[in-house]
PDB file of C-alpha atoms in Angstrom:
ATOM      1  CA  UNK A   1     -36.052  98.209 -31.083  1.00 43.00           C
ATOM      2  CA  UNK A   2     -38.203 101.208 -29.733  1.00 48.00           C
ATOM      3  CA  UNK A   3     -41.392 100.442 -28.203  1.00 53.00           C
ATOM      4  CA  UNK A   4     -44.297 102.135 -29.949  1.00 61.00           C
ATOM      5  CA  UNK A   5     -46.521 104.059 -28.019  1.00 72.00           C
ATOM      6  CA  UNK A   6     -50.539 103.396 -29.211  1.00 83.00           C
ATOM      7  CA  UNK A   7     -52.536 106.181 -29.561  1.00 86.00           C
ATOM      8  CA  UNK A   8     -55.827 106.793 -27.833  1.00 87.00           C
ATOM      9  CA  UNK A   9     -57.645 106.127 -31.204  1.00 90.00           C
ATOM     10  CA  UNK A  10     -55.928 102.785 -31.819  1.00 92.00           C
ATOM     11  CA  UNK A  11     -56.773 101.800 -27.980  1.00 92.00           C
ATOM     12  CA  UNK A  12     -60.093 102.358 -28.397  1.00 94.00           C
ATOM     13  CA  UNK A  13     -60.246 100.486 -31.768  1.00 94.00           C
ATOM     14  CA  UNK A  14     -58.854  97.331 -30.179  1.00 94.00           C
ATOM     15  CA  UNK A  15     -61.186  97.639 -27.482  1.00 95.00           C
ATOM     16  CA  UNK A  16     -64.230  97.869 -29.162  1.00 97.00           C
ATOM     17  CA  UNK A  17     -63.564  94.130 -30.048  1.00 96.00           C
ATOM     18  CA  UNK A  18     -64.986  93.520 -26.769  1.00 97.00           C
ATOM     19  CA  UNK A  19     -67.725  91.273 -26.851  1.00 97.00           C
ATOM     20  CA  UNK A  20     -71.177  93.132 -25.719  1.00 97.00           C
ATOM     21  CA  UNK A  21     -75.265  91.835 -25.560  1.00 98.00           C
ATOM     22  CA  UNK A  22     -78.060  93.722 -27.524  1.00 98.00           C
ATOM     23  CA  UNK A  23     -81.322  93.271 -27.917  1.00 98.00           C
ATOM     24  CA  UNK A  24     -82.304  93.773 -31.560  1.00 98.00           C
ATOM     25  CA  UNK A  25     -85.133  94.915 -33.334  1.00 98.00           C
ATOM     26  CA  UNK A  26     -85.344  93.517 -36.218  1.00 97.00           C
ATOM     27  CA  UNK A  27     -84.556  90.086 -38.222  1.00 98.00           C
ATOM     28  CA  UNK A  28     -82.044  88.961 -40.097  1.00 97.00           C
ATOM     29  CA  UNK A  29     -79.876  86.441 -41.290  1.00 97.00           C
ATOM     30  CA  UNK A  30     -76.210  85.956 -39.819  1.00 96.00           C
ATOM     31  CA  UNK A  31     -74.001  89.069 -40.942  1.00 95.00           C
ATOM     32  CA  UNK A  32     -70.175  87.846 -41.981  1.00 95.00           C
ATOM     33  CA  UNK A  33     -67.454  89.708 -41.479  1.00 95.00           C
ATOM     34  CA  UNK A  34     -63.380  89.315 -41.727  1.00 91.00           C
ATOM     35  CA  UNK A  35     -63.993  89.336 -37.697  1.00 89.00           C
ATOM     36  CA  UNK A  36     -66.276  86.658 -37.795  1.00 94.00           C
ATOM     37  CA  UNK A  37     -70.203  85.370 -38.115  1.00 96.00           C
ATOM     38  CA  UNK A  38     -72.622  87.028 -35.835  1.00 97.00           C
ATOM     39  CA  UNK A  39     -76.783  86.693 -36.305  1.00 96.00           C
ATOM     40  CA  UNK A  40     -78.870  85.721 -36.794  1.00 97.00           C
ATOM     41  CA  UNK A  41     -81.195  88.596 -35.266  1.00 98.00           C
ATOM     42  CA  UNK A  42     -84.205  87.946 -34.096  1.00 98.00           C
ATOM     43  CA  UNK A  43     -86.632  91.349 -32.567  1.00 98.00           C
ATOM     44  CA  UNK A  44     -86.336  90.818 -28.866  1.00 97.00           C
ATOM     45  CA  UNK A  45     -83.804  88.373 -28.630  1.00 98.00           C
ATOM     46  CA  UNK A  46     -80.483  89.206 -26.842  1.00 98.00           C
ATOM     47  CA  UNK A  47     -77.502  88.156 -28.838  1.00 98.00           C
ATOM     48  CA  UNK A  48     -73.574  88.645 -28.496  1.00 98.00           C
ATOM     49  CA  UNK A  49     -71.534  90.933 -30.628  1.00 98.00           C
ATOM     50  CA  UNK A  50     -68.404  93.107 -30.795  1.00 98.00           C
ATOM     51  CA  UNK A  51     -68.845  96.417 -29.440  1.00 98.00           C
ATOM     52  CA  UNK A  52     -68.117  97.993 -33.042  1.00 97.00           C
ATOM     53  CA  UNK A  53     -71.150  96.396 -34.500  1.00 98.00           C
ATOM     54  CA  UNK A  54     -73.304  97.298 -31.709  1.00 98.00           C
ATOM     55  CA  UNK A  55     -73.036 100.955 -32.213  1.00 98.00           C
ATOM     56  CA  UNK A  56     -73.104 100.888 -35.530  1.00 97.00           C
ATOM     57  CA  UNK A  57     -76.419  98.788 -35.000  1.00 98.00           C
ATOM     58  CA  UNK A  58     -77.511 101.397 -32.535  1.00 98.00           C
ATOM     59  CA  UNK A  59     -76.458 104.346 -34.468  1.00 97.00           C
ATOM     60  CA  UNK A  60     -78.806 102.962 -37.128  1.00 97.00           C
ATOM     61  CA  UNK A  61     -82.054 102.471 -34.319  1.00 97.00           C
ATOM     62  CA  UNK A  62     -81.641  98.699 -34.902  1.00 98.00           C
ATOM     63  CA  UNK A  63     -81.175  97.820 -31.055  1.00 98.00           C
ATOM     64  CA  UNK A  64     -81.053  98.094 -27.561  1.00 98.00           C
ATOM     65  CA  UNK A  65     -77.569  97.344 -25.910  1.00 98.00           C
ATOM     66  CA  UNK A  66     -77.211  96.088 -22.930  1.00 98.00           C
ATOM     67  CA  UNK A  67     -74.919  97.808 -20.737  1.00 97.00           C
ATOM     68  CA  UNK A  68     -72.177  95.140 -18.566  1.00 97.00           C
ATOM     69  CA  UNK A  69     -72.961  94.054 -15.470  1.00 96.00           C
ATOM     70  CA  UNK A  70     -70.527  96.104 -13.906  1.00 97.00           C
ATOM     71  CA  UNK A  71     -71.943  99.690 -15.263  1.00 97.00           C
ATOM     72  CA  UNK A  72     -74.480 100.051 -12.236  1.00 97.00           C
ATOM     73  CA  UNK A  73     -74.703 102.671  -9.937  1.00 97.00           C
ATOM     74  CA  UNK A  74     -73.764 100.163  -6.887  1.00 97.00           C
ATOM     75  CA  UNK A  75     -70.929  98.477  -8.162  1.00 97.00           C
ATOM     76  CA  UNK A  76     -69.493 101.699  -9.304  1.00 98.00           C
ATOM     77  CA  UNK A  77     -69.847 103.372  -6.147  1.00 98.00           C
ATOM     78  CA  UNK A  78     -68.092 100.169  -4.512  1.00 98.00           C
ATOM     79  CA  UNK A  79     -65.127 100.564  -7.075  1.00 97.00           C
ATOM     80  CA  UNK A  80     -65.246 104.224  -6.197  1.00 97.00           C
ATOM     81  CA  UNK A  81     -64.947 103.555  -2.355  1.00 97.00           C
ATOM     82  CA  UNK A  82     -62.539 101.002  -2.676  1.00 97.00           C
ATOM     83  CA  UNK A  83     -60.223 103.084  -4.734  1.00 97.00           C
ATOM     84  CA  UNK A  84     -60.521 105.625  -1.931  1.00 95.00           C
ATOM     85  CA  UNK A  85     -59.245 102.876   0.444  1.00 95.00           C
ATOM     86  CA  UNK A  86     -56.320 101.556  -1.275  1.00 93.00           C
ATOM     87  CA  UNK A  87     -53.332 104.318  -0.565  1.00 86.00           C
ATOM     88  CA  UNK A  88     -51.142 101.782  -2.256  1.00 83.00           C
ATOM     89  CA  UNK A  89     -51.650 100.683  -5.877  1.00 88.00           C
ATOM     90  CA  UNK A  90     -54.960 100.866  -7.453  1.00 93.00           C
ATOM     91  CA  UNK A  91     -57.750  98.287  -7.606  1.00 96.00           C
ATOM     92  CA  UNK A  92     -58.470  95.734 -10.351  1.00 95.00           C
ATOM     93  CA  UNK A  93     -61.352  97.047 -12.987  1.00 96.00           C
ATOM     94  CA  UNK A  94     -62.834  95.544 -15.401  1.00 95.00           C
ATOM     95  CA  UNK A  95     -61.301  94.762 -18.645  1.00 93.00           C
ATOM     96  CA  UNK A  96     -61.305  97.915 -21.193  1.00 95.00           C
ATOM     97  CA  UNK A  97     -62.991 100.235 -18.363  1.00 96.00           C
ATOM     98  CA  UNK A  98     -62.315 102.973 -19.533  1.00 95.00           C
ATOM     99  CA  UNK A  99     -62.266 102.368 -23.221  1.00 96.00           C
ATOM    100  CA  UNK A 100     -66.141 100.671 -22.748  1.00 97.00           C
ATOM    101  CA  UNK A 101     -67.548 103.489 -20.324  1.00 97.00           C
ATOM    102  CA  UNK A 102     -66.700 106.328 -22.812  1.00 96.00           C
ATOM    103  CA  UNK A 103     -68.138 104.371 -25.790  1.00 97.00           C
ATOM    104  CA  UNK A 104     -71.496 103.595 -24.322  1.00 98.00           C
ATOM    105  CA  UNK A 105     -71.943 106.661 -22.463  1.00 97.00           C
ATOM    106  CA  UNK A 106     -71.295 108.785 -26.207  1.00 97.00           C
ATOM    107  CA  UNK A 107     -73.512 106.232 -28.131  1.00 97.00           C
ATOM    108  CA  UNK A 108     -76.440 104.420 -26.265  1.00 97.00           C
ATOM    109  CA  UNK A 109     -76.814 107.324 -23.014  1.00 97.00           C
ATOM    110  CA  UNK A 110     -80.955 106.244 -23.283  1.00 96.00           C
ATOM    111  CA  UNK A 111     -79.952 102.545 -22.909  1.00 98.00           C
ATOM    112  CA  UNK A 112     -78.326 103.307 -19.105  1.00 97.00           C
ATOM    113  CA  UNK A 113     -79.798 103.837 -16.376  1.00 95.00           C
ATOM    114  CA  UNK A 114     -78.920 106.254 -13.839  1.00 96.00           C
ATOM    115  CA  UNK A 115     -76.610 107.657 -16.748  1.00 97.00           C
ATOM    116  CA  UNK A 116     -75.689 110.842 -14.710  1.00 97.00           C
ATOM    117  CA  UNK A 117     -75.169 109.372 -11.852  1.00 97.00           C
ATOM    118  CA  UNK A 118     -72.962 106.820 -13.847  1.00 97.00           C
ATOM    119  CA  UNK A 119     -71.140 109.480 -15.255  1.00 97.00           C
ATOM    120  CA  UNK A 120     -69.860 111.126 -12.820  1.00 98.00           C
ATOM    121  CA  UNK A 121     -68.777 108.086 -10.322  1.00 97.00           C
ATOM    122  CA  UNK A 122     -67.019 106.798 -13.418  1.00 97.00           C
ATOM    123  CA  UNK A 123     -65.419 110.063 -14.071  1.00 97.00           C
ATOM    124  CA  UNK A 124     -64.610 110.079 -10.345  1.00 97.00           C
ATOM    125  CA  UNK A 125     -62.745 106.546 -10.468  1.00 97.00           C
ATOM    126  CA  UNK A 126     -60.723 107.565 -13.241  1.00 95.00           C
ATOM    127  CA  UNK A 127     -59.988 111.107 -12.051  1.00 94.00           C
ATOM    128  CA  UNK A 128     -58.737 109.284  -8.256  1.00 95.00           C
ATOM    129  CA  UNK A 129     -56.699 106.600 -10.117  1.00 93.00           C
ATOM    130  CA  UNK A 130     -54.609 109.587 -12.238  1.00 89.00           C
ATOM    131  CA  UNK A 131     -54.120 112.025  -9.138  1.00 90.00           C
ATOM    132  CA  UNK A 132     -52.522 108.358  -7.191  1.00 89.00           C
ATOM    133  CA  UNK A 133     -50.454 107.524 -10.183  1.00 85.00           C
ATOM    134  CA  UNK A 134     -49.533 110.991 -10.389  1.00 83.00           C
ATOM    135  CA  UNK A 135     -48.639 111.099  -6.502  1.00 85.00           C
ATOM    136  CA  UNK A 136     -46.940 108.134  -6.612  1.00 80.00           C
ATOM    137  CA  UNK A 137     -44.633 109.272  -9.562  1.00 77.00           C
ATOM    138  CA  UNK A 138     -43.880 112.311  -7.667  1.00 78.00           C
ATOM    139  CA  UNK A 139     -42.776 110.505  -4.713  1.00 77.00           C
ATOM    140  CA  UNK A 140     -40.351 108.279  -6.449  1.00 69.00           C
ATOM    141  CA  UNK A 141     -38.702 110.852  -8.120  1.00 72.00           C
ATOM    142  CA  UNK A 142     -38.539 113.304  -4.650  1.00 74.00           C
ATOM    143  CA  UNK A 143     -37.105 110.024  -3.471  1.00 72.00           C
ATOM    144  CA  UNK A 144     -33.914 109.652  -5.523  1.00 67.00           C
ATOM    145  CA  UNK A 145     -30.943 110.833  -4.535  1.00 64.00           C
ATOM    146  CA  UNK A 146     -28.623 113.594  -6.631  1.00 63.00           C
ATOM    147  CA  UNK A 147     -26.683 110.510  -7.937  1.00 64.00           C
ATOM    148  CA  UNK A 148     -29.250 108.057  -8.511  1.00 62.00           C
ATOM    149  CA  UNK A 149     -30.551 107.160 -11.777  1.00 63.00           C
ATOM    150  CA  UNK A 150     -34.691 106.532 -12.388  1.00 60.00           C
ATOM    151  CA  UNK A 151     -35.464 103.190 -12.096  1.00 60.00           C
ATOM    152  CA  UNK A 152     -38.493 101.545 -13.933  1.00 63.00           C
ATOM    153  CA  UNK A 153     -41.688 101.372 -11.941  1.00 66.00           C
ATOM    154  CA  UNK A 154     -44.294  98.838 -12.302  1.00 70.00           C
ATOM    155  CA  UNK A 155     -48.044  99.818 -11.870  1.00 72.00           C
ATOM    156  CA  UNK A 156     -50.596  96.542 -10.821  1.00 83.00           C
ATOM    157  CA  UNK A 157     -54.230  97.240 -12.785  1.00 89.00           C
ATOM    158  CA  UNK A 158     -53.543  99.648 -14.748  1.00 84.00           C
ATOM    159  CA  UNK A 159     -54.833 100.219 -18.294  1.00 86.00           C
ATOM    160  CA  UNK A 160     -53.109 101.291 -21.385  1.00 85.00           C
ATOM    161  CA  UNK A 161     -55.301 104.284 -21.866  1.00 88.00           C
ATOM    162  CA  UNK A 162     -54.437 104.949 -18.050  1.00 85.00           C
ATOM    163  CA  UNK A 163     -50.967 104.959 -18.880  1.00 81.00           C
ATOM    164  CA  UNK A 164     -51.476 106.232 -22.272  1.00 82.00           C
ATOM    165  CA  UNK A 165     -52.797 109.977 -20.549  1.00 76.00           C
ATOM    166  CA  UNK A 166     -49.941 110.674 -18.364  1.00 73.00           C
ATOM    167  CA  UNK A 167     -47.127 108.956 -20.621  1.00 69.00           C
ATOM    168  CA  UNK A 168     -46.268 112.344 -22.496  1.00 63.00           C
ATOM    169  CA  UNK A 169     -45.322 114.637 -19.749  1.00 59.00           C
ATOM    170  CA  UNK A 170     -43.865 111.707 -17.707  1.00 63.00           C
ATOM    171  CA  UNK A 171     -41.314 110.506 -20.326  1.00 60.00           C
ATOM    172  CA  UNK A 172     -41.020 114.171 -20.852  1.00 61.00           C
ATOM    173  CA  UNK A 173     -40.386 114.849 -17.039  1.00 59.00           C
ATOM    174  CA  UNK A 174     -37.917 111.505 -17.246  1.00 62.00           C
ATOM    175  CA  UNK A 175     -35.866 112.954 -19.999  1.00 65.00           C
ATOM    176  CA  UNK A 176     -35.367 115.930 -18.538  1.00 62.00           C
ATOM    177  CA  UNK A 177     -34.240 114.801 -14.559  1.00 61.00           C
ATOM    178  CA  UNK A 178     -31.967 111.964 -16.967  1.00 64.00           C
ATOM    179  CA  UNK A 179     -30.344 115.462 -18.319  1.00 67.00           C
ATOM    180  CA  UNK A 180     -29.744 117.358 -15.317  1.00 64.00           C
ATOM    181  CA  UNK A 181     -28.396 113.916 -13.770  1.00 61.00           C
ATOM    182  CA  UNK A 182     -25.647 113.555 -16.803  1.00 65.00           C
ATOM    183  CA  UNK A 183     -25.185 117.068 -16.720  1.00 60.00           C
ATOM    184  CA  UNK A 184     -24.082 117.464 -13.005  1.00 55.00           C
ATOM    185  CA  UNK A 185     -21.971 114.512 -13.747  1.00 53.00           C
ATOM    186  CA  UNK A 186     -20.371 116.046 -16.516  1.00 52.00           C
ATOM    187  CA  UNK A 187     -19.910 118.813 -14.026  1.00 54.00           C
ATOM    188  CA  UNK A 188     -18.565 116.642 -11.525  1.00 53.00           C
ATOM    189  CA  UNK A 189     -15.549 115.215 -13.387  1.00 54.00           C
ATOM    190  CA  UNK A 190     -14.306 118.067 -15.110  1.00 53.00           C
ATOM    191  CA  UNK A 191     -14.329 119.720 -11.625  1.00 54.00           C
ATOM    192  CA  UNK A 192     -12.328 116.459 -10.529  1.00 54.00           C
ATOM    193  CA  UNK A 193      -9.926 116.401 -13.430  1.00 54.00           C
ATOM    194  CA  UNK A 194      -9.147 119.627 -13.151  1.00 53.00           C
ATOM    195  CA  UNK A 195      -8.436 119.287  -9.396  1.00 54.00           C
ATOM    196  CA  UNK A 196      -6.207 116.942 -11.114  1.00 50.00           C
ATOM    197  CA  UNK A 197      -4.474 118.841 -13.553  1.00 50.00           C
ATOM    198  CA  UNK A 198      -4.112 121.508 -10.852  1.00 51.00           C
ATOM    199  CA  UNK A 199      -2.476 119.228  -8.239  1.00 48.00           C
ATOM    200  CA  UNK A 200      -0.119 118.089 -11.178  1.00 46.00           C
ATOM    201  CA  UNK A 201       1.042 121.388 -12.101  1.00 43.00           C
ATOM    202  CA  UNK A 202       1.962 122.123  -8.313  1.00 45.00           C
ATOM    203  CA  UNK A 203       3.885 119.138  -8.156  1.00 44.00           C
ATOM    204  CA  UNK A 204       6.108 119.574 -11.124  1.00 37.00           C
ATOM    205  CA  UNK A 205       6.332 123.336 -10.191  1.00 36.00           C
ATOM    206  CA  UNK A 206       7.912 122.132  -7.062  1.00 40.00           C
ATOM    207  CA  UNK A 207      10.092 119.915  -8.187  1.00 38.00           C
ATOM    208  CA  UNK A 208      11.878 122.165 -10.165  1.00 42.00           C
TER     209      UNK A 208
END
């Protein structure tokens, strides 16, 4: 069966599942959904939610979200440095990175500090991470030899959306090396049989 490829859209959607703290500003019983029960809110108590009902909270000036731990200026710039360091693979982020950065930095920019600072180093991280996959795609392939086929390659810490961006003109770029491959085989054996059919003519000629 062919694998289906999710779209950006449908990545985000799943992500956005992902459980984030707010600090609301109002009261209210618990609100049920298909998704579950989550409430009550109580003004200037945190509380735990999906990241869908957040922003819609948010949108609607009914809270204060708490960006994760891990969107500070520090612990970015560590990820960013260590990223740097590894020439090898990439390094282990959190859990929807990218998915969670781009949705909080669109919908609650007031709620984070340091926001352009933030910004950018994430921007930064994700911008480092394609140029090594890219590089590292580039040197498999200058790799092969003329008669090898592609083999699959495996990628440690690396998110769907990651692979998601660069999937298009990689299959694409796949495809077409698979093409030239067949076609200088194609090229090969009819060269070979009719090397064949040639040396087979000669030697009935000559036995006449």
């Amino acid at each position: 069966m062919e694998e289906i490829a999710l779209s950006p859209s449908q990545i985000e959607f799943l992500a956005e599942d992902t459980t984030i703290t707010v600090v609301p500003n109002f009261k209210m019983e618990s609100l049920i959904f298909l998704s579950g029960e989550y409430g009550p809110f109580v003004p200037s108590f945190p509380i735990d939610i999906p990241l869908w009902l957040a922003i819609s909270l948010k949108k609607k000036k009914k809270c204060t979200i708490i960006p994760p731990d891990w969107m500070t200026y520090n612990i970015l710039n560590t990820k960013f440095e260590e990223e740097n360091k590894l020439k090898d693979g990439f390094i282990e982020l959190p859990e929807n990175f990218n998915e969670i950065s781009s949705l909080l930095l669109a919908n609650c920019p007031g709620d984070i500090k340091d926001i352009n600072s933030i910004r950018i180093l994430i921007g930064n991280i994700l911008t480092r991470r394609e140029n090594k996959l890219r590089e590292s795609l580039k040197s498999h392939l200058n790799s092969l030899t003329d008669d090898e086929s592609v083999t699959t390659m495996e990628f440690k810490n690396f998110s769907m959306m990651e692979i998601n961006k660069i999937r298009a003109s990689f299959v694409s770029g796949m495809n077409n090396l698979n093409k030239i491959q067949n076609g200088d085989n194609l090229n090969n054996n009819s060269q070979q049989s009719q090397s064949a059919s040639n040396a087979s003519s000669r030697s009935l000629f000559s036995k006449k």
